[in-house]
Coordinates of C-alpha atoms and ligand atoms in Angstrom, one line a residue:
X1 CA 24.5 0.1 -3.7
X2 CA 20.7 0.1 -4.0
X3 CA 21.5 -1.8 -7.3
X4 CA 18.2 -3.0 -9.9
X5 CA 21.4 -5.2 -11.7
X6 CA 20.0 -8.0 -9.6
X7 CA 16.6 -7.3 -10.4
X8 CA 13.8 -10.2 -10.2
X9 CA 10.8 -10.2 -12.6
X10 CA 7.4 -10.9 -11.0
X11 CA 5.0 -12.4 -14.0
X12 CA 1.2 -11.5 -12.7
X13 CA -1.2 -14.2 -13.3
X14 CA -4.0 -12.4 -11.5
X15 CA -3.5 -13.6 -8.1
X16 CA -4.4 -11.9 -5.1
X17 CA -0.9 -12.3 -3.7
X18 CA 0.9 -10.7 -6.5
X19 CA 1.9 -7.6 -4.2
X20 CA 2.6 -9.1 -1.4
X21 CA 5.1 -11.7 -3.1
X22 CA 7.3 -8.5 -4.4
X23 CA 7.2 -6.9 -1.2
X24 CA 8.5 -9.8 0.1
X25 CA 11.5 -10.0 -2.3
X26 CA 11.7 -6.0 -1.7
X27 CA 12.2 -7.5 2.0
X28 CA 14.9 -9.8 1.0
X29 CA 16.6 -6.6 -0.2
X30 CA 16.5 -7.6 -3.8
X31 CA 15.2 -5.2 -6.4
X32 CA 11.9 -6.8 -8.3
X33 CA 8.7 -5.8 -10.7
X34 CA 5.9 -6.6 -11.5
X35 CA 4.3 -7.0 -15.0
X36 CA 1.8 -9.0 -16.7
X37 CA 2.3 -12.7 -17.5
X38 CA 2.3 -11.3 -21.6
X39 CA 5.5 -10.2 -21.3
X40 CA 8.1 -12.2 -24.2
X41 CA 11.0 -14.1 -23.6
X42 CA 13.0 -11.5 -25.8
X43 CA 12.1 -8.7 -23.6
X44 CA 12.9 -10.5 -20.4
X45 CA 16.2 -11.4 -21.9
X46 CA 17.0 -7.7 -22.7
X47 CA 15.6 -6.6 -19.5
X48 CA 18.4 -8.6 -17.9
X49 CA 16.9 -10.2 -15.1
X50 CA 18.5 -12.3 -12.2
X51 CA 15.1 -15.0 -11.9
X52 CA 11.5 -14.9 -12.5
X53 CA 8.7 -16.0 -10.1
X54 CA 5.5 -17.0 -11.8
X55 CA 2.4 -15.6 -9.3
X56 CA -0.5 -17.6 -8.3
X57 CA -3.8 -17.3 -10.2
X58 CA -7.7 -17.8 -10.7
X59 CA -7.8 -20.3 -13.5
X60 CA -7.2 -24.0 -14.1
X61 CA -4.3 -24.2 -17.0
X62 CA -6.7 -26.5 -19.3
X63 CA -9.3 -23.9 -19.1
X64 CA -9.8 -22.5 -22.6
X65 CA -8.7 -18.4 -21.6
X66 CA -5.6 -19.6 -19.4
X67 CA -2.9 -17.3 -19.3
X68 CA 0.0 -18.9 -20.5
X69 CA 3.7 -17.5 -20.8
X70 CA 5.3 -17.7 -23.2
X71 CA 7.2 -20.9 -23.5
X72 CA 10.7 -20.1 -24.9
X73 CA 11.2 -17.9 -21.4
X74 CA 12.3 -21.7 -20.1
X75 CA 15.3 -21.5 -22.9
X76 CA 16.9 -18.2 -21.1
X77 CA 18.6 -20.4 -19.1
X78 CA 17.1 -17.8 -16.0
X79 CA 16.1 -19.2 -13.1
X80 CA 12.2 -20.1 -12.5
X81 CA 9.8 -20.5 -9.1
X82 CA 6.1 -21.0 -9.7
X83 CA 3.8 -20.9 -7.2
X84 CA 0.4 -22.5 -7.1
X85 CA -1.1 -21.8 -10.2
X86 CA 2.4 -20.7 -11.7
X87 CA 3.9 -24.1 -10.4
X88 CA 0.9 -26.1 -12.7
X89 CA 1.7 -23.7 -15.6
X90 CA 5.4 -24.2 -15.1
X91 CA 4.7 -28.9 -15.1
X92 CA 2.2 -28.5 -17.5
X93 CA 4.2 -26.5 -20.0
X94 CA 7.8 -28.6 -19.3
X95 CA 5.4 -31.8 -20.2
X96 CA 3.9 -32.7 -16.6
X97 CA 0.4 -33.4 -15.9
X98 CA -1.9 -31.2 -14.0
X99 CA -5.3 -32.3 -12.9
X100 CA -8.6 -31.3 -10.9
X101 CA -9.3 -32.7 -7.7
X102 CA -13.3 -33.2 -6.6
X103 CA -12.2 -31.2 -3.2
X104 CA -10.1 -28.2 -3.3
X105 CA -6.9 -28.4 -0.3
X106 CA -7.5 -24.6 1.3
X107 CA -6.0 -23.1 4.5
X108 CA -2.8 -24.3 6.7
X109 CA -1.8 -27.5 5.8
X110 CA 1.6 -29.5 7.1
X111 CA 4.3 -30.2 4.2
X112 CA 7.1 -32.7 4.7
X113 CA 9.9 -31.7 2.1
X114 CA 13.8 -32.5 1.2
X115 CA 15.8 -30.3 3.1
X116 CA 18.8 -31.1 0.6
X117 CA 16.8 -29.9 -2.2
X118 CA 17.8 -26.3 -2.6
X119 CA 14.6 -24.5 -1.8
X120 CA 14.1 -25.9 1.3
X121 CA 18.2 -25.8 2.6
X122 CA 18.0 -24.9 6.1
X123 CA 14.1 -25.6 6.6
X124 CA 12.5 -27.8 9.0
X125 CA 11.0 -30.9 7.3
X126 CA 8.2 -30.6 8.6
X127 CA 6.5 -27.5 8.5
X128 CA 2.8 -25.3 7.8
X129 CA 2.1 -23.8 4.9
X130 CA -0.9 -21.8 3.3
X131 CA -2.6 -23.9 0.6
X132 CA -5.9 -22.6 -1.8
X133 CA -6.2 -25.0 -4.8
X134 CA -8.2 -27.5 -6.5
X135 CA -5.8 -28.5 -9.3
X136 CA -2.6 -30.3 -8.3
X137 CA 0.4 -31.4 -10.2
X138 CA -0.1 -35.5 -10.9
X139 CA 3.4 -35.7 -12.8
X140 CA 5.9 -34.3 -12.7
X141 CA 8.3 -33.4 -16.2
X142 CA 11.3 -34.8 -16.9
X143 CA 14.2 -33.9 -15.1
X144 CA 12.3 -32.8 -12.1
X145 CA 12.1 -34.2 -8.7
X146 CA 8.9 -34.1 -5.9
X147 CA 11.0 -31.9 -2.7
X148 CA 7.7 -32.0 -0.7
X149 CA 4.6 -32.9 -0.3
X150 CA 1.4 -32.8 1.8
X151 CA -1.1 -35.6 3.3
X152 CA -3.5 -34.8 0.1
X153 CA -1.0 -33.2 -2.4
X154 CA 1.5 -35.7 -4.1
X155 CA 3.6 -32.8 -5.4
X156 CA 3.5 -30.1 -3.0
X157 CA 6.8 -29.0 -4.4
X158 CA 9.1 -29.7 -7.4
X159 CA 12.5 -28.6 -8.7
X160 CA 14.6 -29.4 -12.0
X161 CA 18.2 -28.3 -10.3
X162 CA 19.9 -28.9 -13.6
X163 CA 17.9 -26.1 -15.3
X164 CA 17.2 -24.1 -11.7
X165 CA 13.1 -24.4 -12.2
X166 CA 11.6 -24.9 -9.1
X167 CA 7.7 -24.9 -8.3
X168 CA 5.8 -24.7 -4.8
X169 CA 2.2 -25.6 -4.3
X170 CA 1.3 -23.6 -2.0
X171 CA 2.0 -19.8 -1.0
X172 CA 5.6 -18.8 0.5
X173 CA 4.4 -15.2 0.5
X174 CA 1.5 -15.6 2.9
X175 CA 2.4 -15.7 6.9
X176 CA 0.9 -18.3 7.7
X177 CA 3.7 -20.5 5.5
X178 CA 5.6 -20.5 8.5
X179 CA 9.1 -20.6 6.6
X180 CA 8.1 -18.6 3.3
X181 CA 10.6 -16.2 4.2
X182 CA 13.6 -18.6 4.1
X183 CA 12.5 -20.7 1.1
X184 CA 11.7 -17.0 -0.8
X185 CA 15.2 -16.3 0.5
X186 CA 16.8 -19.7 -0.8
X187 CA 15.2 -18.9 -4.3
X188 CA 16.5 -15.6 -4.4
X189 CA 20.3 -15.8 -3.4
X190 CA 21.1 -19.9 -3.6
X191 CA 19.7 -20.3 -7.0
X192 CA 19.3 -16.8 -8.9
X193 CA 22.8 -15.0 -6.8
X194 CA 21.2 -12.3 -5.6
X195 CA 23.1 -10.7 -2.5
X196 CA 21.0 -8.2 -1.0
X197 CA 22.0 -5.1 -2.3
X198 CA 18.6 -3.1 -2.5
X199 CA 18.9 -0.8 0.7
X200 CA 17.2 2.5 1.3
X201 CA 19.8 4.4 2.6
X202 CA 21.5 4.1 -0.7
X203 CA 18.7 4.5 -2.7
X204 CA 18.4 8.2 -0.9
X205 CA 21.8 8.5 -2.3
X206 CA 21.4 7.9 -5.7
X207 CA 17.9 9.3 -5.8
X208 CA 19.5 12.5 -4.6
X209 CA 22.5 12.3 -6.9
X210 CA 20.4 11.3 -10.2
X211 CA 17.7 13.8 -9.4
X212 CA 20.6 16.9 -9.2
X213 CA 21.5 16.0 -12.5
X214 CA 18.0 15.8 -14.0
X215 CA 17.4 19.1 -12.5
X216 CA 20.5 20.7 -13.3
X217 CA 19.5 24.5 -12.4
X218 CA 15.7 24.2 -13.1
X219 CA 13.0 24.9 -11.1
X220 CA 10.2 22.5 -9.4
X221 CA 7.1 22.3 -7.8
X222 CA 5.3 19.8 -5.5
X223 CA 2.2 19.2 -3.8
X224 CA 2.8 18.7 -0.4
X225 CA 0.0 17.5 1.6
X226 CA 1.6 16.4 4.8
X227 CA 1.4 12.7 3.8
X228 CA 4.1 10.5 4.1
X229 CA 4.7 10.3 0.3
X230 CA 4.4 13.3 -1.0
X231 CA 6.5 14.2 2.3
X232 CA 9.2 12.0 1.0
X233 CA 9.4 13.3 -2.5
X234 CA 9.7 17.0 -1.8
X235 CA 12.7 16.1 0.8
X236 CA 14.2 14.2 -1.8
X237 CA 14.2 17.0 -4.2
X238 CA 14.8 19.6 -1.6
X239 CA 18.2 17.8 -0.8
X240 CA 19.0 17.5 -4.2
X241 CA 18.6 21.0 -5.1
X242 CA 17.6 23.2 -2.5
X243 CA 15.7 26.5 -2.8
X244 CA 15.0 25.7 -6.7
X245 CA 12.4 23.2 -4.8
X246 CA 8.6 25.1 -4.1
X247 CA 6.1 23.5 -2.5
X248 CA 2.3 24.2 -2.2
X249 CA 0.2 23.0 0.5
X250 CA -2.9 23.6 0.3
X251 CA -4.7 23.6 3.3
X252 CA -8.5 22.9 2.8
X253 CA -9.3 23.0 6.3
X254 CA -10.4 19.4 5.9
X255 CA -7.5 18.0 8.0
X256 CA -7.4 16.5 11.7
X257 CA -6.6 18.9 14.7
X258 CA -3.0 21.1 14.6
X259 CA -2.2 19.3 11.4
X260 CA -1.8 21.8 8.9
X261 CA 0.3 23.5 11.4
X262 CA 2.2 20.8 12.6
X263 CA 3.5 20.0 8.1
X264 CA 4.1 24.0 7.9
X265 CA 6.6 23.6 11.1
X266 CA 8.1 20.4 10.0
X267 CA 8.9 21.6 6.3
X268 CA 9.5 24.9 7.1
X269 CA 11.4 25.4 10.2
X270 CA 13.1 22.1 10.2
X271 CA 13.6 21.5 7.2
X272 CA 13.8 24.9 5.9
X273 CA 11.8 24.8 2.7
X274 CA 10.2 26.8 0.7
X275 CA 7.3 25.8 1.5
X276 CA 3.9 28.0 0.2
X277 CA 0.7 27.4 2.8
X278 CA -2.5 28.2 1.1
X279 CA -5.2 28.9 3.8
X280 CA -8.1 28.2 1.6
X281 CA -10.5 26.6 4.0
X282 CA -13.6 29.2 3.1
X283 CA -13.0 28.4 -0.6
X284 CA -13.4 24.8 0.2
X285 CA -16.5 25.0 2.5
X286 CA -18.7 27.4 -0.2
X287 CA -18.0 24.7 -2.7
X288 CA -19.1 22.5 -0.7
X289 CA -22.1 23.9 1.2
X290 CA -25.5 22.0 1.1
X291 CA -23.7 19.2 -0.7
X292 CA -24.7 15.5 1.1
X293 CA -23.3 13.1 -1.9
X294 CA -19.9 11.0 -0.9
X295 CA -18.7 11.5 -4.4
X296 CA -20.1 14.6 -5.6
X297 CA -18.5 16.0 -2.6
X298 CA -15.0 14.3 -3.9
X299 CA -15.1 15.5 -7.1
X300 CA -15.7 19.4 -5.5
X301 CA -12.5 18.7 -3.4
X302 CA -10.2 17.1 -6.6
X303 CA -11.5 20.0 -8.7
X304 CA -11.3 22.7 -6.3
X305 CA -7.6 21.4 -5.3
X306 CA -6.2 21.7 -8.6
X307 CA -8.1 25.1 -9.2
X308 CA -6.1 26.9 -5.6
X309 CA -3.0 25.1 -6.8
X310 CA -2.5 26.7 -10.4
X311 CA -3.7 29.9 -9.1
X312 CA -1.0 29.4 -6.5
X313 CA 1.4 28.5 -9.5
X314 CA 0.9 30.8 -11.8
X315 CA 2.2 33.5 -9.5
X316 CA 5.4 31.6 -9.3
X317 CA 6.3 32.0 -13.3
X318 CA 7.9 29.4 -15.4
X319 CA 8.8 26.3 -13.8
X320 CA 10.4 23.6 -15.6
X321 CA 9.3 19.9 -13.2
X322 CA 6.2 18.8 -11.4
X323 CA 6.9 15.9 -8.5
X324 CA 4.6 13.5 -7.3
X325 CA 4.8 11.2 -4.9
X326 CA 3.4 8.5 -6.5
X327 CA 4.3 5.0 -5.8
X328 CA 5.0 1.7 -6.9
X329 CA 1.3 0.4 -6.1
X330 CA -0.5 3.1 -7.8
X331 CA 1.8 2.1 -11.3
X332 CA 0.8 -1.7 -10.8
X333 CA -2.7 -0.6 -10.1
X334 CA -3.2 1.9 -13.0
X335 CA -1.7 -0.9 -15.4
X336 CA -4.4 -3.3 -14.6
X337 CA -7.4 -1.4 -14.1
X338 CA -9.7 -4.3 -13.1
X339 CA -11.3 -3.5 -9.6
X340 CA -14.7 -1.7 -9.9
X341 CA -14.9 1.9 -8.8
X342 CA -16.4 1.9 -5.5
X343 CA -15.0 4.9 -4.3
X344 CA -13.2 7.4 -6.5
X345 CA -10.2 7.9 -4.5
X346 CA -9.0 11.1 -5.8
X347 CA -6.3 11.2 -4.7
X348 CA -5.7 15.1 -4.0
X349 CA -2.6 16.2 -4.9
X350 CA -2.4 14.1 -7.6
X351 CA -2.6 16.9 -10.3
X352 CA -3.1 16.0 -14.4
X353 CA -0.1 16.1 -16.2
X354 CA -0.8 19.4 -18.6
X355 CA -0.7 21.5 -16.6
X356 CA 2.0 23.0 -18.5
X357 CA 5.5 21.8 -17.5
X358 CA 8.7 19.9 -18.8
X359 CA 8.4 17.2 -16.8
X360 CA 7.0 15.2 -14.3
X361 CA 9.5 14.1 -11.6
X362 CA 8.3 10.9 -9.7
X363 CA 11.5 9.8 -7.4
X364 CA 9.2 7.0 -5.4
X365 CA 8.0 5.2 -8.7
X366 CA 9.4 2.4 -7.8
X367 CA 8.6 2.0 -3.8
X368 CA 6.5 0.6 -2.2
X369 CA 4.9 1.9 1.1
X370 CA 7.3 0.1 3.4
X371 CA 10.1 1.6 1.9
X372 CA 9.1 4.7 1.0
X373 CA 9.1 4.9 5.3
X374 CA 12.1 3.8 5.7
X375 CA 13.7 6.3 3.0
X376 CA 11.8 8.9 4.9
X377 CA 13.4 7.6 7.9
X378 CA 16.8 7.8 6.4
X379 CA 16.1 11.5 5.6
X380 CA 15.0 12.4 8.9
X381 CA 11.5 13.1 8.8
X382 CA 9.9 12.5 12.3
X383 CA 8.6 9.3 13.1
X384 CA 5.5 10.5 13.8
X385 CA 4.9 11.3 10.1
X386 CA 6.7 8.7 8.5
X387 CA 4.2 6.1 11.0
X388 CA 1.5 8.3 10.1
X389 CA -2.1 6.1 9.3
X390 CA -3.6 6.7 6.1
X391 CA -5.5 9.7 5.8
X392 CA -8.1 10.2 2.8
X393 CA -7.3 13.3 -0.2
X394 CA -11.0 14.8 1.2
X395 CA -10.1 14.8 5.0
X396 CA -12.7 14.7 7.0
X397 CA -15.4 15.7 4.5
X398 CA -16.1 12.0 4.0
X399 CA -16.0 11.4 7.5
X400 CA -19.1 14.0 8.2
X401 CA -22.2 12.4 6.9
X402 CA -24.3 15.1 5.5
X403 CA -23.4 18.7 4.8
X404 CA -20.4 20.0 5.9
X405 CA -19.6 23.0 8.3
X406 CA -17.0 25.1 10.2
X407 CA -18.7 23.9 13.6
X408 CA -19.1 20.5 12.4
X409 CA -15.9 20.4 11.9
X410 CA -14.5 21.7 14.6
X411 CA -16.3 19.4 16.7
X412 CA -14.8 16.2 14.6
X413 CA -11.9 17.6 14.8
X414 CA -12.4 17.6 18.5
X415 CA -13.4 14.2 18.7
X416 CA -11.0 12.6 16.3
X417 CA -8.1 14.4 18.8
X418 CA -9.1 12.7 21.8
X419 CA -9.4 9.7 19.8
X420 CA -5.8 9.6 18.1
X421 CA -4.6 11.2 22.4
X422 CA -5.9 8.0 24.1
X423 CA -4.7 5.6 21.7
X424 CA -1.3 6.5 21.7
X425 CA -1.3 6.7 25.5
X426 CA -2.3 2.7 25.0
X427 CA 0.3 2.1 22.5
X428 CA -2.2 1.0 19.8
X429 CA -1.2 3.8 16.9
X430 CA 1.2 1.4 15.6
X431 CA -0.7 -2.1 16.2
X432 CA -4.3 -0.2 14.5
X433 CA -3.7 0.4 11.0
X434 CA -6.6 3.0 10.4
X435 CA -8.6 4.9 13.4
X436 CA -10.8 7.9 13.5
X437 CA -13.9 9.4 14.6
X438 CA -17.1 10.3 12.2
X439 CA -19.9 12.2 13.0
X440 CA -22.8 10.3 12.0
X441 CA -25.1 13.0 11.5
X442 CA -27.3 10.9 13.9
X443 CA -28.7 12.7 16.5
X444 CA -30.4 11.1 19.6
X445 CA -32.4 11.8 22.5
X446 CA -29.7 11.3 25.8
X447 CA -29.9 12.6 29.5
X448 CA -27.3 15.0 31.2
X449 CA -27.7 16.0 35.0
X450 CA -31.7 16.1 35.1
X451 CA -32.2 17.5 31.6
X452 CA -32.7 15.8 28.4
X453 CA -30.3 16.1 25.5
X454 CA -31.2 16.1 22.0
X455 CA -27.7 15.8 20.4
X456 CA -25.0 14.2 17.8
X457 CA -23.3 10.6 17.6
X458 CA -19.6 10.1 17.7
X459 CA -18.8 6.8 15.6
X460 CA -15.1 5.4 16.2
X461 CA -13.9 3.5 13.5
X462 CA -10.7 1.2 13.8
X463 CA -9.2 -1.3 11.8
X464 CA -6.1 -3.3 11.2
X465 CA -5.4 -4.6 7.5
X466 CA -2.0 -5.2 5.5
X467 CA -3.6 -3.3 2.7
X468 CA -6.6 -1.7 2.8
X469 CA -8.4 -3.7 0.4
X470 CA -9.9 -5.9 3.3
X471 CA -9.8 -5.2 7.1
X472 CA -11.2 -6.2 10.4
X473 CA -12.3 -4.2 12.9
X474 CA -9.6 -3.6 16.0
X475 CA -10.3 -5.6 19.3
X476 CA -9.4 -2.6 21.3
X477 CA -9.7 -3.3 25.3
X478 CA -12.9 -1.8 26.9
X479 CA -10.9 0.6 29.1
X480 CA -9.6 2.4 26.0
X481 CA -13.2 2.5 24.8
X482 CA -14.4 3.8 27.5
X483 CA -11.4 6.5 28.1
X484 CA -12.8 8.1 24.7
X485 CA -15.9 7.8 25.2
X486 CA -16.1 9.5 28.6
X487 CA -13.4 12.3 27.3
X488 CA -15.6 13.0 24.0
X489 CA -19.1 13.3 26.2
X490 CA -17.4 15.4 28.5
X491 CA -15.1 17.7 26.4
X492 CA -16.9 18.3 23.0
X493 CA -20.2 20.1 23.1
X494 CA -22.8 18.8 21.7
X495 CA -22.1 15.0 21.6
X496 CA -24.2 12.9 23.9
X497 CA -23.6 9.4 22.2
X498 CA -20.6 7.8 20.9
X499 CA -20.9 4.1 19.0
X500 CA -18.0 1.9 18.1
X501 CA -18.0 0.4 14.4
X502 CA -18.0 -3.5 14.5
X503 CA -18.1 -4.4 11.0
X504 CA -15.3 -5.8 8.5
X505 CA -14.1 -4.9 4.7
X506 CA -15.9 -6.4 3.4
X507 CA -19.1 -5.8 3.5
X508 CA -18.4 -2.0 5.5
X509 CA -15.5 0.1 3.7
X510 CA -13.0 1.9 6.0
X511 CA -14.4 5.5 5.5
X512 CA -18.0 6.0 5.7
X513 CA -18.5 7.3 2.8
Ligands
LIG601 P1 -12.3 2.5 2.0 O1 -13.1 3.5 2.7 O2 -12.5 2.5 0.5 O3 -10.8 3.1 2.1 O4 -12.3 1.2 2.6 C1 -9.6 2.4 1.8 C2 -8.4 3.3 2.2 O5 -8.5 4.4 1.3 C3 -8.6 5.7 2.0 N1 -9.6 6.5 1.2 C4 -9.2 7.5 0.4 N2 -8.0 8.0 0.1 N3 -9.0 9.6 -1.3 C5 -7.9 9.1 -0.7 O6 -6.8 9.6 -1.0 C6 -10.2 9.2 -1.0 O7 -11.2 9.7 -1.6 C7 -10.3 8.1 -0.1 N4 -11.4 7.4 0.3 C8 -10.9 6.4 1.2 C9 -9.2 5.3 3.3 O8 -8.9 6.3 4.3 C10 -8.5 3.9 3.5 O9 -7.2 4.1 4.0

């Protein structure tokens, strides 16, 4: 069963390892969410949940805006794990004392703990862990023990057994706490009783079963845009209910080499969809001729999307659902709404919700990325698609500095192929999160044979990252650099310099525009 009756609830205090500590429970196979640190005790109790971890934070618990939780939630009788600043919230809230030290304690740092306390059964005792913090717990509250501590932290680690509250200083969900995993794990199924029944192959299951009923004998569309999420929402609906299942996917002519191709045999012949390809690359490219602005030319692309798509539509008549493949990061994200707008990642395909149906239908809701893969995988979808990298709603229109054109594009296109060629020959498509060329719209003076050459710049852009937010540039080995660079010069016309992109996110972003 890929059961949510042993679901965790993850209480955000606006730390930048929120995500990454549910997708470490998701790991554990044990169903969690995350919601703001305002949420009552009465709705957790009705909500039903197996444990709560409290996340780590910006603030000091005496400052005067704290966030605080609310304190009855440690009458539930659930069990509790605070980490960093959710361990100081949890001691200074049970009657402990928190206080600021004059350096902060940052980066790996050796812990010695009690292996016979329950958070650490089965660890080493000694053992690295990731520390950022200035304040530290100075006492502990009554009923709880120290389990572990570190040269400069007198309470690296605390538990109450009695009442199941337990509190780490420092951060089990980043790698470099070499045994996170196991004391996440120790948390989970020793103290709250989880046993690992989240599994993707039977959430395909019951996705498929649930969404038959839903749909009963209506009809539904989806955008399909080759992505792996979208991908794995259509599939999901196809195999619930067939034929009743239409897809649209518009081709913009903004995508890399063979691709739109490559989705309409995959969906189509394999999979044996009906699946609607709109060829509306010339629509795309008069919209967009002369224009030079990053986001002007993204909001022609968003706009002009959802233009072909209900023209495509509204020769299909009445139908009842929409699906999306949105994901669990893009409902945590859209709930906050904190970062600034660098970029307006319209996200094409993602189409407003009047356009006129019943419903919307958003089987991946509660995913993230890492599982949406793996039910992907369980469906059968290639592994090339389901590894797929990131590709950006406007395609290679961001990565053409300047105007766009068909013979600009064909030459990226060109470019980007031998790229994506030569580093699967080297085995780095898996270990490279992000790569692809851009044409600079740099051109510079160069020498072929004995005639000079007045001609564009290839950039290659790669970078590995767990999630986008921040990346480094790939240390890819010369040879491979070189491989491209000799292949572009000498196949693509009209290139006679290519670059290599050595800066980090931040202060670069991924894309170039
Ligand atoms: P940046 O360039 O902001 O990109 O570092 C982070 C990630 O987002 C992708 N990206 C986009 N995705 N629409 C999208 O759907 C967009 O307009 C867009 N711009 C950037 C980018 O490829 C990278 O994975």
């Amino acid at each position: 069963m890929a059961s949510k009756n042993e679901s965790i609830l993850i209480m955000d205090f606006g730390g930048q390892y929120s995500q990454l500590i549910a997708r470490h429970v998701r790991e554990c196979h044990v169903y969690c969410e995350l919601k703001s640190y305002q949420i009552s005790a009465e709705e957790i109790k009705s909500s039903g949940y197996r444990g709560i971890i409290f996340t780590g934070g910006p603030n000091s618990t005496y400052d005067e805006n704290a966030p605080k939780c609310d304190p009855k939630i440690f009458q539930l009788d659930i069990p509790v794990l605070g980490i960093c600043y959710g361990a100081q919230l949890m001691a200074q809230t049970l009657g402990g004392k928190v206080r600021s030290s004059d350096t902060k304690e940052y980066g790996k740092t050796e812990i010695e703990c009690n292996t016979s306390s329950l958070i650490f059964h089965a660890a080493k005792e000694k053992s690295i862990c990731w520390m950022s913090h200035t304040d530290y717990i100075s006492e502990v509250p009554h009923g709880f023990k120290i389990t572990a501590i570190s040269e400069s932290c007198p309470v690296a680690a605390m538990e109450d057994i009695k009442r199941h509250f337990f509190a780490l200083q420092f951060h089990p969900e980043v790698n470099h706490t070499q045994e996170g995993m196991l004391y996440l794990q120790n948390f989970l199924y020793n103290a709250c009783g989880c046993t690992a029944e989240w599994q993707m192959d039977s959430f395909v299951k019951e996705t498929i079963k649930s969404l038959k009923i839903t749909i009963g004998d209506k009809k539904v569309l989806c955008a399909l845009s080759g992505g792996v999420d979208s991908s794995v929402a259509a599939l999901l609906v196809h195999k619930a209910v067939g034929k009743q299942l239409t897809c649209i996917f518009v081709d913009h002519g903004l995508l890399r080499k063979d691709e739109g191709d490559q989705v309409e045999q995959i969906f189509r012949k394999q999979f044996d969809m009906n699946l609607i390809r709109v060829n509306a690359q010339e629509r795309f490219l008069s919209k967009l001729s002369g224009v030079t602005e990053p986001e002007e030319k993204r909001k022609i692309i968003g706009e002009e999307f959802i233009r072909v798509f209900e023209d495509e539509a509204k020769k299909l008549g009445r139908i009842e659902y929409l699906c999306q493949g949105t994901i669990y990061p893009d409902v945590v994200e859209s709930g906050t709404g904190e970062a600034a707008v660098i970029k307006s990642h319209h996200n094409v395909g993602g189409l407003p919700a009047d356009v006129g149906f019943e419903g919307i239908l958003e089987p991946l809701r509660d995913l993230f990325k890492d599982e949406v893969r793996q039910a992907g995988l369980e469906l059968g979808i290639p592994e090339f698609l389901v590894w797929r990298q990131p590709f950006p709603g406007p395609g290679l229109a961001v990565r053409i500095l300047g105007d766009i054109t068909e013979e600009k594009l064909d030459l990226l296109k060109d470019a980007d192929a031998i790229l994506r060629e030569e580093f699967a020959s080297a085995g780095l498509d898996r270990r490279v999160n992000q790569y692809f060329a851009v044409l600079t719209g740099i051109r510079s003076v160069g020498v072929m044979g004995d005639g000079r050459t007045y001609d564009n710049t290839i950039a290659l852009r790669a970078v590995t990252t767990d999630d986008f937010m921040t990346a480094d540039w790939a240390r890819v080995p010369y040879d491979v650099l070189e491989k491209i660079s000799n292949r572009i010069i000498n196949e693509v016309p009209h290139v006679n310099r290519v670059v290599y992109d050595i800066t980090s996110k931040p202060p670069a972003t991924i894309e170039w525009e």
